[in-house]
mmCIF file of C-alpha atoms and ligand atoms in Angstrom:
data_model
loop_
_atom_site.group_PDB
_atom_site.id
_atom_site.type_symbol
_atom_site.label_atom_id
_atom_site.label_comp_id
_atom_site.label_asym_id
_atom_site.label_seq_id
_atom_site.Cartn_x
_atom_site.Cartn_y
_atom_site.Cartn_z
ATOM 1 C CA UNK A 100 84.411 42.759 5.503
ATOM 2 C CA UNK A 101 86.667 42.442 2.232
ATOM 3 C CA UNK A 102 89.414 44.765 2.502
ATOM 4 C CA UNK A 103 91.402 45.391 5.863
ATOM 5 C CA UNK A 104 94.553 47.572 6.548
ATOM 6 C CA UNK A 105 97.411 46.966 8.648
ATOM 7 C CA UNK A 106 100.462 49.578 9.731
ATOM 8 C CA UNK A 107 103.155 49.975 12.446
ATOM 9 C CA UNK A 108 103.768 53.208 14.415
ATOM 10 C CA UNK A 109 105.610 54.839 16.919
ATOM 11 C CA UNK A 110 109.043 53.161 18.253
ATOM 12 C CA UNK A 111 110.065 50.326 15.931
ATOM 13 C CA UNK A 112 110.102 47.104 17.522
ATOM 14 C CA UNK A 113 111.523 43.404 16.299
ATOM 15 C CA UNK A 114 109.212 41.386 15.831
ATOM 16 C CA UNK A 115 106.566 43.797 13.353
ATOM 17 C CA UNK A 116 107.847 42.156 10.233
ATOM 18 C CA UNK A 117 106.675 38.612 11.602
ATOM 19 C CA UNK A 118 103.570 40.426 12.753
ATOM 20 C CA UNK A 119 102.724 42.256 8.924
ATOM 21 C CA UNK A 120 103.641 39.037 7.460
ATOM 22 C CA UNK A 121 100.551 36.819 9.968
ATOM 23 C CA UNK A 122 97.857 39.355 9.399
ATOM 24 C CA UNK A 123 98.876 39.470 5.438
ATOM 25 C CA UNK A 124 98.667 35.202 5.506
ATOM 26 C CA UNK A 125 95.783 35.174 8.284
ATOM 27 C CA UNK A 126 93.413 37.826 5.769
ATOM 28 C CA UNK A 127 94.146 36.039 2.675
ATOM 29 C CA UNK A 128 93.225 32.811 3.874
ATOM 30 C CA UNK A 129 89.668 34.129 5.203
ATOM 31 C CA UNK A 130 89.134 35.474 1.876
ATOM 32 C CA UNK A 131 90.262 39.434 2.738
ATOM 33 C CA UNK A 132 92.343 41.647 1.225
ATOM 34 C CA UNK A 133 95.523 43.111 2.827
ATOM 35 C CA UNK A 134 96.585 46.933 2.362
ATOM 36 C CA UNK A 135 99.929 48.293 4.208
ATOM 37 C CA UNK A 136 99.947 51.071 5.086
ATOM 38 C CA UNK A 137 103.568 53.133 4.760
ATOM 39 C CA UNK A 138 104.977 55.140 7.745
ATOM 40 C CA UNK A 139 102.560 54.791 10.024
ATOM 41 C CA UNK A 140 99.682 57.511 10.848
ATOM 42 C CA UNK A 141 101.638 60.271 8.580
ATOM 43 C CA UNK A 142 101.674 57.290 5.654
ATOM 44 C CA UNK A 143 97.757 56.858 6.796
ATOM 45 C CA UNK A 144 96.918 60.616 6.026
ATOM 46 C CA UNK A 145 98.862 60.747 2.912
ATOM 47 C CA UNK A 146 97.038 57.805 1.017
ATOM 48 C CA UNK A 147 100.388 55.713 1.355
ATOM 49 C CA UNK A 148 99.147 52.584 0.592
ATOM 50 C CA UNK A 149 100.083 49.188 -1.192
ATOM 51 C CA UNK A 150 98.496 46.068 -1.434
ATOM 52 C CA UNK A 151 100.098 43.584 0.058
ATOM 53 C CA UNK A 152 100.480 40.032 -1.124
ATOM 54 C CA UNK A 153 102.856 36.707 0.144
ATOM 55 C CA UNK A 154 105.664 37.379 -2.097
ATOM 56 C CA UNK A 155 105.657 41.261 -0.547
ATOM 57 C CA UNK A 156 105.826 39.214 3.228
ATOM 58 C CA UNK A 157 108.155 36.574 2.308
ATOM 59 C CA UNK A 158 111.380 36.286 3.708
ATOM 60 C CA UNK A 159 111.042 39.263 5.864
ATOM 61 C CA UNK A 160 109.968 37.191 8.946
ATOM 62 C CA UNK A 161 114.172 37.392 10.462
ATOM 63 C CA UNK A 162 114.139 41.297 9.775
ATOM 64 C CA UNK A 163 113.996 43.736 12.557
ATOM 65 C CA UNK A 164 112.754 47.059 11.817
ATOM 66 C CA UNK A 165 109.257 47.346 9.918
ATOM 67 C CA UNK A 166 108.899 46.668 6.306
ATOM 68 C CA UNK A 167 105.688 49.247 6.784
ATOM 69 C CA UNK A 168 108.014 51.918 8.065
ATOM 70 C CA UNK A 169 106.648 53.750 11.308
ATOM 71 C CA UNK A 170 106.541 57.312 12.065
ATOM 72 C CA UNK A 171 105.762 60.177 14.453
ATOM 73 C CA UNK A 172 103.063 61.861 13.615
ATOM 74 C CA UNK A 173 102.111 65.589 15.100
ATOM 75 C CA UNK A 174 99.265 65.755 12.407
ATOM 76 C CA UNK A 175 97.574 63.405 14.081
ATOM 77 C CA UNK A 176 97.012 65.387 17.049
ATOM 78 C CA UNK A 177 94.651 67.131 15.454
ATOM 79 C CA UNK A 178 91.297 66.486 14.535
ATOM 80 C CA UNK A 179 91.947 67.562 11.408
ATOM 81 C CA UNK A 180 94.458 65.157 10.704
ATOM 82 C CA UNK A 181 92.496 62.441 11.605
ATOM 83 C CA UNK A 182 89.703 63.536 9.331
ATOM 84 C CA UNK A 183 92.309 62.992 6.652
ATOM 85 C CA UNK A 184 93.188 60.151 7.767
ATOM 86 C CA UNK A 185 89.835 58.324 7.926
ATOM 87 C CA UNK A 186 88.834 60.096 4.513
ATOM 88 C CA UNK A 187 92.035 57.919 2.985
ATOM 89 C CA UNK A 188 90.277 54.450 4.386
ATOM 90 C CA UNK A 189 87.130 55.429 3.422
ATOM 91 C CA UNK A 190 88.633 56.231 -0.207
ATOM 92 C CA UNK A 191 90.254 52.691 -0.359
ATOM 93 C CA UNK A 192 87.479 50.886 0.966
ATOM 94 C CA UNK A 193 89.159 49.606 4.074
ATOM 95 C CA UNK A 194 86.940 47.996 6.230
ATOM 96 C CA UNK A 195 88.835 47.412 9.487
ATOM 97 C CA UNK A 196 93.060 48.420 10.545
ATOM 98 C CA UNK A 197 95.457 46.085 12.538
ATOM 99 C CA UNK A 198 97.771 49.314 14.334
ATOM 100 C CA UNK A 199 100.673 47.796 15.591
ATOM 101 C CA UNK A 200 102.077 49.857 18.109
ATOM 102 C CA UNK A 201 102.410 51.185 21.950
ATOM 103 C CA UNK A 202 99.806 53.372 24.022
ATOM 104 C CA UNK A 203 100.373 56.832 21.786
ATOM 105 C CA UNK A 204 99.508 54.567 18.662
ATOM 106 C CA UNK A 205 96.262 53.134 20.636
ATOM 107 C CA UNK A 206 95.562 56.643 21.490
ATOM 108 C CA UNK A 207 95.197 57.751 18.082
ATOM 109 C CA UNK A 208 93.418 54.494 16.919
ATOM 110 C CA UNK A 209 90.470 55.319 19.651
ATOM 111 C CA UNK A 210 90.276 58.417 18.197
ATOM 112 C CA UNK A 211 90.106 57.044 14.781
ATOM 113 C CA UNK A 212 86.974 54.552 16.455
ATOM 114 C CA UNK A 213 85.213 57.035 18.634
ATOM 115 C CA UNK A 214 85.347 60.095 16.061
ATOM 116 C CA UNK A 215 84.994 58.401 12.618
ATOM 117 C CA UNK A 216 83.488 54.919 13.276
ATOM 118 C CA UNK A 217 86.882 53.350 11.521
ATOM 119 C CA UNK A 218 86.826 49.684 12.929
ATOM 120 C CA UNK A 219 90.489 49.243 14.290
ATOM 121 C CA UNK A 220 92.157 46.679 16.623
ATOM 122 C CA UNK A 221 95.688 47.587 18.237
ATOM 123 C CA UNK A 222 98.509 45.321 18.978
ATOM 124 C CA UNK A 223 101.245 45.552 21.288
ATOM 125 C CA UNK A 224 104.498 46.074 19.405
ATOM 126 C CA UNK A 225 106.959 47.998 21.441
ATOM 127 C CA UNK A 226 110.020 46.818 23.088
ATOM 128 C CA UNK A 227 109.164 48.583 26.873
ATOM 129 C CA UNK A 228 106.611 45.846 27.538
ATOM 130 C CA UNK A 229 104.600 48.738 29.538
ATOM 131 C CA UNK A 230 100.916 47.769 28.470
ATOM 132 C CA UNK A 231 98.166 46.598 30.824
ATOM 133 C CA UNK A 232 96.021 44.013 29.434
ATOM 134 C CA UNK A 233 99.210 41.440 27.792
ATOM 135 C CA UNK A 234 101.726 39.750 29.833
ATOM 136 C CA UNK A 235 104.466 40.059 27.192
ATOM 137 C CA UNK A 236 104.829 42.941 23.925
ATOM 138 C CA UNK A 237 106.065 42.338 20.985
ATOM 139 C CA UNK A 238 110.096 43.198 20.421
ATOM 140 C CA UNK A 239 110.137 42.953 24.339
ATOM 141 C CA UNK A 240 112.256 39.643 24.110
ATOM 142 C CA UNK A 241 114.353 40.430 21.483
ATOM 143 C CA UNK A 242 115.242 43.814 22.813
ATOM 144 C CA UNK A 243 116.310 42.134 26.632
ATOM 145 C CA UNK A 244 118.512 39.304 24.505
ATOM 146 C CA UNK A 245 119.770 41.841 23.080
ATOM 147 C CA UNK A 246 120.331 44.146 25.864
ATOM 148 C CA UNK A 247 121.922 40.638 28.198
ATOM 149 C CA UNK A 248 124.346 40.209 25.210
ATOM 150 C CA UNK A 249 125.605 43.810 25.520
ATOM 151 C CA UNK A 250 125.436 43.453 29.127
ATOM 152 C CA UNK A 251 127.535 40.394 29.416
ATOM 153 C CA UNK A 252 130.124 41.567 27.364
ATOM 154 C CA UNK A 253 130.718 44.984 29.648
ATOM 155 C CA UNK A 254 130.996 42.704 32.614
ATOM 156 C CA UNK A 255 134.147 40.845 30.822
ATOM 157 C CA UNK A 256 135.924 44.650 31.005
ATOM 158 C CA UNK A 257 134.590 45.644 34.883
ATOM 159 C CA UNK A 258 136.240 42.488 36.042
ATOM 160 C CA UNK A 259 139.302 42.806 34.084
ATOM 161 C CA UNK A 260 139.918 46.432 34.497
ATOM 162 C CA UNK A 261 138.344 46.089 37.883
ATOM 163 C CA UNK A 262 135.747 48.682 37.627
ATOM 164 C CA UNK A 263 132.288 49.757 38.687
ATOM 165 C CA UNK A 264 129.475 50.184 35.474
ATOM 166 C CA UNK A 265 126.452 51.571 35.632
ATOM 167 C CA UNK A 266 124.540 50.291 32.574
ATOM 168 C CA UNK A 267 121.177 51.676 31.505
ATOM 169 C CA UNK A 268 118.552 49.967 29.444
ATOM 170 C CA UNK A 269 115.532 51.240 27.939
ATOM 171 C CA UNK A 270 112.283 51.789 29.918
ATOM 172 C CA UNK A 271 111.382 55.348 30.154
ATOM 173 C CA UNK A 272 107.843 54.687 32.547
ATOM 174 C CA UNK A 273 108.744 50.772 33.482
ATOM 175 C CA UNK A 274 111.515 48.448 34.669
ATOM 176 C CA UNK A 275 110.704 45.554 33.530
ATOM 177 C CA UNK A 276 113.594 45.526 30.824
ATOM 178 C CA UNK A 277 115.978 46.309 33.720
ATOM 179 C CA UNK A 278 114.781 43.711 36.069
ATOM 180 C CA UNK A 279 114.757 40.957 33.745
ATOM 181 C CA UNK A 280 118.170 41.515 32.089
ATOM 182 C CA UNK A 281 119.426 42.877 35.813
ATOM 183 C CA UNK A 282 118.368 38.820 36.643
ATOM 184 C CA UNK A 283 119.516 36.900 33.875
ATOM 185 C CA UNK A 284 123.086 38.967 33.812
ATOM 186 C CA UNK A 285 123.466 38.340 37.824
ATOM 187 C CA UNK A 286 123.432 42.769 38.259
ATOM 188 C CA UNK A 287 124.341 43.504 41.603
ATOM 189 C CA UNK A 288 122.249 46.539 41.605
ATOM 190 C CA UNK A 289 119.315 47.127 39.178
ATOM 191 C CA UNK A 290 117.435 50.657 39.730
ATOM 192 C CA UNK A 291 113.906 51.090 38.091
ATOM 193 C CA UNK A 292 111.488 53.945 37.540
ATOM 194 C CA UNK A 293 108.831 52.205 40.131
ATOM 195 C CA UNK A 294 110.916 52.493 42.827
ATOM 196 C CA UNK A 295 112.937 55.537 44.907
ATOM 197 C CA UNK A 296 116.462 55.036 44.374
ATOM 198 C CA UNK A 297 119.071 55.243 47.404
ATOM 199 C CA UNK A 298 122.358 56.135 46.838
ATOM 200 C CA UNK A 299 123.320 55.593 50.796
ATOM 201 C CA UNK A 300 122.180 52.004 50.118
ATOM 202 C CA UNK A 301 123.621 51.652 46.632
ATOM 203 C CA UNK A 302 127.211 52.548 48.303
ATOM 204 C CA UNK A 303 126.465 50.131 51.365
ATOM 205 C CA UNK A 304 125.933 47.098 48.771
ATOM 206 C CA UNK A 305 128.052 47.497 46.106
ATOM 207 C CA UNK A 306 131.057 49.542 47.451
ATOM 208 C CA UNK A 307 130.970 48.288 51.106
ATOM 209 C CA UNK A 308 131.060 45.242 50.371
ATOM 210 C CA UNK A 309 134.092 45.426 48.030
ATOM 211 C CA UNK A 310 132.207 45.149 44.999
ATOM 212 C CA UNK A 311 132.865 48.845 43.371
ATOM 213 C CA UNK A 312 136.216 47.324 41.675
ATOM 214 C CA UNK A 313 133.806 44.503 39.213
ATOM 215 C CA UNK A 314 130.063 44.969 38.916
ATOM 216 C CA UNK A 315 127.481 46.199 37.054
ATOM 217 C CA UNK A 316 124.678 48.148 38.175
ATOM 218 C CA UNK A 317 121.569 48.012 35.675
ATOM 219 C CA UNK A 318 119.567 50.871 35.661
ATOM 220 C CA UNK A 319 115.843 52.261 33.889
ATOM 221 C CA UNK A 320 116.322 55.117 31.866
ATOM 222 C CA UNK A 321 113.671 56.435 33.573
ATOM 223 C CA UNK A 322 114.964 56.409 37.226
ATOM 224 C CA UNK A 323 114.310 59.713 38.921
ATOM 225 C CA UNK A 324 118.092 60.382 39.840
ATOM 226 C CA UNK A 325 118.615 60.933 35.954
ATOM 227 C CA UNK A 326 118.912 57.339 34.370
ATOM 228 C CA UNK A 327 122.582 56.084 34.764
ATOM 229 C CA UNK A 328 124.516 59.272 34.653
ATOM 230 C CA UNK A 329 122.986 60.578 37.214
ATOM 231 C CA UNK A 330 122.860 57.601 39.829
ATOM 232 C CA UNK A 331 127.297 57.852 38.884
ATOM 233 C CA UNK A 332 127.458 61.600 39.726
ATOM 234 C CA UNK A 333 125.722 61.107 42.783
ATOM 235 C CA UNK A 334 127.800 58.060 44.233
ATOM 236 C CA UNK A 335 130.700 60.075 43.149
ATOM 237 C CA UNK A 336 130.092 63.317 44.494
ATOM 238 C CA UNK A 337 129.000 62.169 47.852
ATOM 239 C CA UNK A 338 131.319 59.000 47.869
ATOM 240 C CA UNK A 339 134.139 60.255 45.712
ATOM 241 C CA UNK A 340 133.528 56.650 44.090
ATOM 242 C CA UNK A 341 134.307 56.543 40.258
ATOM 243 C CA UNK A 342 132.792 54.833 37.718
ATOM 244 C CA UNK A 343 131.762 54.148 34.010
ATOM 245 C CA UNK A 344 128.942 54.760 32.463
ATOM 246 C CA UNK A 345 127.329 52.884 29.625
ATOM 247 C CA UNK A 346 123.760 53.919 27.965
ATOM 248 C CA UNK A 347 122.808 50.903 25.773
ATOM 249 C CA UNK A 348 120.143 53.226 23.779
ATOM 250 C CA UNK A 349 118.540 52.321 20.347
ATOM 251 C CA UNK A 350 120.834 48.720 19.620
ATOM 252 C CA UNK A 351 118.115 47.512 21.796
ATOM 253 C CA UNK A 352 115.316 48.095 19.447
ATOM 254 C CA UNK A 353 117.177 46.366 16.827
ATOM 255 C CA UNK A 354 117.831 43.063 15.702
ATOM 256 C CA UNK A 355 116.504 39.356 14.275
ATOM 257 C CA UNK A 356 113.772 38.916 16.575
ATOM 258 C CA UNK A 357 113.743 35.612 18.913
ATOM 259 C CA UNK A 358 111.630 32.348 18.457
ATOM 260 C CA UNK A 359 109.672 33.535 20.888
ATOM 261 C CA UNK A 360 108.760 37.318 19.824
ATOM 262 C CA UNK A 361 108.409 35.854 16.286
ATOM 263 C CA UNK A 362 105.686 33.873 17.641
ATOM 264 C CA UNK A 363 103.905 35.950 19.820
ATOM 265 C CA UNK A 364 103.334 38.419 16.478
ATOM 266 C CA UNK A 365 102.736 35.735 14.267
ATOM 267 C CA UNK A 366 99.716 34.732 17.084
ATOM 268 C CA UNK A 367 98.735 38.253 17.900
ATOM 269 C CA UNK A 368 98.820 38.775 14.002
ATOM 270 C CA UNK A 369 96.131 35.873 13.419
ATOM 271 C CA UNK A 370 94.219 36.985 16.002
ATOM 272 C CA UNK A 371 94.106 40.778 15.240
ATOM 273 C CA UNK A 372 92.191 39.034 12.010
ATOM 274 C CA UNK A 373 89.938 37.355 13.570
ATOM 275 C CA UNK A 374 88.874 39.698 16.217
ATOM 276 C CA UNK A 375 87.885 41.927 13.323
ATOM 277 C CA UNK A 376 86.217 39.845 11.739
ATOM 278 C CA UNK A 377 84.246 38.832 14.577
ATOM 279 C CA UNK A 378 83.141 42.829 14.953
ATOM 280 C CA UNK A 379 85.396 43.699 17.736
ATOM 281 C CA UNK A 380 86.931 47.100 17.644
ATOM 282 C CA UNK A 381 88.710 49.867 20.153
ATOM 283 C CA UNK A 382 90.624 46.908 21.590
ATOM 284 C CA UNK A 383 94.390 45.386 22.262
ATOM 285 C CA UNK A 384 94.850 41.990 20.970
ATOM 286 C CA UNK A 385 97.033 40.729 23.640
ATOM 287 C CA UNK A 386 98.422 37.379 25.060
ATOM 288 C CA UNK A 387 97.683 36.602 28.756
ATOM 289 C CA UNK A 388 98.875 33.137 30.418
ATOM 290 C CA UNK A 389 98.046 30.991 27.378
ATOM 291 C CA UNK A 390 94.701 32.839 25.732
ATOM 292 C CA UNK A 391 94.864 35.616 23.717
ATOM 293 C CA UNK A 392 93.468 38.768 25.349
ATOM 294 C CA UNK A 393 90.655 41.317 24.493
ATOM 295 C CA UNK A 394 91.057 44.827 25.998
ATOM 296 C CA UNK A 395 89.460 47.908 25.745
ATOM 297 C CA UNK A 396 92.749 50.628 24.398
ATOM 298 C CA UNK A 397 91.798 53.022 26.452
ATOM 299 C CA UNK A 398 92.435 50.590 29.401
ATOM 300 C CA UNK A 399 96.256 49.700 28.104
ATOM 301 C CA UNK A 400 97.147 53.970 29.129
ATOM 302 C CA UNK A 401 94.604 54.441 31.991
ATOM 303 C CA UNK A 402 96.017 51.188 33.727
ATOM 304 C CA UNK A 403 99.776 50.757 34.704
ATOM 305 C CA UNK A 404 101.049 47.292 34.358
ATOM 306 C CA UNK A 405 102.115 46.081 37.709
ATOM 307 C CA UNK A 406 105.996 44.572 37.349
ATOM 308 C CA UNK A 407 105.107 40.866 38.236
ATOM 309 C CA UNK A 408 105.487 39.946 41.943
ATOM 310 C CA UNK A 409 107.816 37.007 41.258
ATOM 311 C CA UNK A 410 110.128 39.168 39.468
ATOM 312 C CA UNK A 411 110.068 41.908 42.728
ATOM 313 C CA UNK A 412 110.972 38.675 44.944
ATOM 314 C CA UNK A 413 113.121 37.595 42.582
ATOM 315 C CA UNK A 414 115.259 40.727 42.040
ATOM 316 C CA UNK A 415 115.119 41.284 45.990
ATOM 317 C CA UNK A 416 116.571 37.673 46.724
ATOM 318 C CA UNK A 417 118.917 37.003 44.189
ATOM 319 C CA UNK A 418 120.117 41.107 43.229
HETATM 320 P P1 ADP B 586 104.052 54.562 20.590
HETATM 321 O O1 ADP B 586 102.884 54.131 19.797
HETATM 322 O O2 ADP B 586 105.228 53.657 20.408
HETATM 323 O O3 ADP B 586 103.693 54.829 22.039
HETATM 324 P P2 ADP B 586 104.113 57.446 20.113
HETATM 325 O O4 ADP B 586 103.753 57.815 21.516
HETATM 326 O O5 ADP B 586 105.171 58.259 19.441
HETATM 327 O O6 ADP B 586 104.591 55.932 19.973
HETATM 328 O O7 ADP B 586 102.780 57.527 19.242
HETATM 329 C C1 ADP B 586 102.788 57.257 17.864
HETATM 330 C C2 ADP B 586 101.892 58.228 17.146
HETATM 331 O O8 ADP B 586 100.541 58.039 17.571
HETATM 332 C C3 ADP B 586 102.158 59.699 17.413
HETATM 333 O O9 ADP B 586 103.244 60.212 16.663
HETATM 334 C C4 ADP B 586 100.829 60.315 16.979
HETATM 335 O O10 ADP B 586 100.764 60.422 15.588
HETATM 336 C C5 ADP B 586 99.835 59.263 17.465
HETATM 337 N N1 ADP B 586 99.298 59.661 18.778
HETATM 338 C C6 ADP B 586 99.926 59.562 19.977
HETATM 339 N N2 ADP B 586 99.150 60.075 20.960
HETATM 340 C C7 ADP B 586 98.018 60.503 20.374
HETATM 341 C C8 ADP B 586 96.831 61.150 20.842
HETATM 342 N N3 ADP B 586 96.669 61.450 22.147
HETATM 343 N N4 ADP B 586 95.873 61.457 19.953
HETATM 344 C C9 ADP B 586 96.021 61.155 18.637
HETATM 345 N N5 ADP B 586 97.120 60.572 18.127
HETATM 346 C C10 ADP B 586 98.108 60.242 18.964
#
């Protein structure tokens, strides 16, 4: 192996610049070559590609976003956009691809594997934190500081203007954004996609109990009363209990990353590196307890992550 590729794709997450710049300093130090490849699988099809070198990585290591751009792709859909695609690395002599991405990213990259023999290893870089196989994803603790900030600072006007808020985070399929910020921010409510919500027990907690005049309510933007518009329609229709609504939408995806996402990609980076160069392919590098994690992509879609029992209890006791 001499000359690898790496890209991001899909939803941006903080935390992919770190992650470009620890597979560019990981490959050169084993002797490979680094390509980027711009806007993700549409940049891939296109033959936009650069080499990329430390003074391209350096100082980019604070930035959200993704140096690499990302994209949507509907191309790649289609088997003949893939062909395209794997033509391009076979034209640049690439000889493995770090895709940095969630599960729709992984789904193209087994295709890539299982259709044109292109050696490729996914990471986990998405904010939802929704993939089987790694305990934590990459953005994920960036985007829920981030989210706890915003959070925090809409709590300051519910108790001063004495209302109720209903505050909705990102997490179209999962809840862990909204159970951990619903936690750390002390929510008196937090509704998420894995469970039924009940607005006869939401009004029993929060407005029997007085609490409808300075709380927030966290909820998953993929709760099946319609996210946090909904959930306030309903309390109000059958309640005639007003309240605000505030959808914290893309300022989560944003941002410096933390210490601690900055690692995790810098880690997952290395490792992405090595596993290729150790023949694996078709697989998430992930991070589980301590050890970094080897799983097959097809398993990070075809298995839900379970929301961690100590953050069920948690929630439960303290929420
Ligand atoms: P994410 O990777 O964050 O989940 P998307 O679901 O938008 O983001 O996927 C990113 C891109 O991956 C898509 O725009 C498409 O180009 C590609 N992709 C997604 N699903 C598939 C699939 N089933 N087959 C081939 N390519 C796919």
């Amino acid at each position: 192996m001499k000359r690898i590729a790496v890209f991001t794709s899909g939803g941006d997450a903080p935390g992919m610049n770190a992650h470009i710049r620890a597979v560019e300093r990981a490959a050169d130090k084993r002797g490979l070559e680094v390509i980027g490849i711009i806007g993700g699988y549409s940049g891939m099809i296109a033959g936009h590609f650069e080499i990329l070198d430390r003074a391209r990585t350096a100082n980019t290591i604070d930035r959200g976003g993704t140096i690499l751009k990302t994209s949507r792709c509907p191309d790649f859909f289609e088997p003949d956009g893939r062909i395209m695609a794997a033509e391009q690395l076979r034209a640049h002599g690439i000889d493995g691809v770090v895709a940095c991405g969630g599960d729709g990213t992984f789904h193209g990259a087994h295709a890539l594997w299982t259709e044109h023999g292109v050696r490729i290893v996914g990471t986990p870089g998405t904010i939802d934190n929704d993939l089987a196989g790694t305990d934590f994803t990459i953005g994920y603790d960036t985007a829920i500081n981030t989210a706890a900030q915003a959070i925090d600072k809409i709590r300051d006007t519910a108790e001063s203007h004495g209302r109720l808020f209903f505050i909705e985070v990102m997490g179209r399929h999962a809840g862990f954004i909204a159970l951990d910020v619903g936690i750390a921010c002390g929510a008196e409510y937090v509704a998420v996609p894995e469970t039924l919500t009940d607005i006869d027990e939401l009004y029993q907690r929060i407005v029997s109990q007085g609490l409808d005049k300075r709380t927030v309510v966290i909820v998953g933007e993929g709760d099946e009363l319609g996210g946090a518009l909904g959930i306030s329609q309903k309390l109000e229709e059958r309640y005639g209990v007003p309240s605000k609504v505030s959808i914290l939408g893309h300022v989560q995806r944003g941002g410096s990353p933390t210490v601690r996402d900055r690692v995790l990609a810098s880690r997952l980076g290395a490792a992405a590196v090595d596993a290729l160069l150790q023949g694996h392919t078709d697989v998430m590098i992930g991070q589980m307890g301590n050890d970094v994690s080897y799983v097959p992509l097809e398993q990070t879609w075809t298995e839900r992550k379970p929301i961690p029992a100590y953050l069920s209890e948690l929630s439960t006791l303290l929420v």
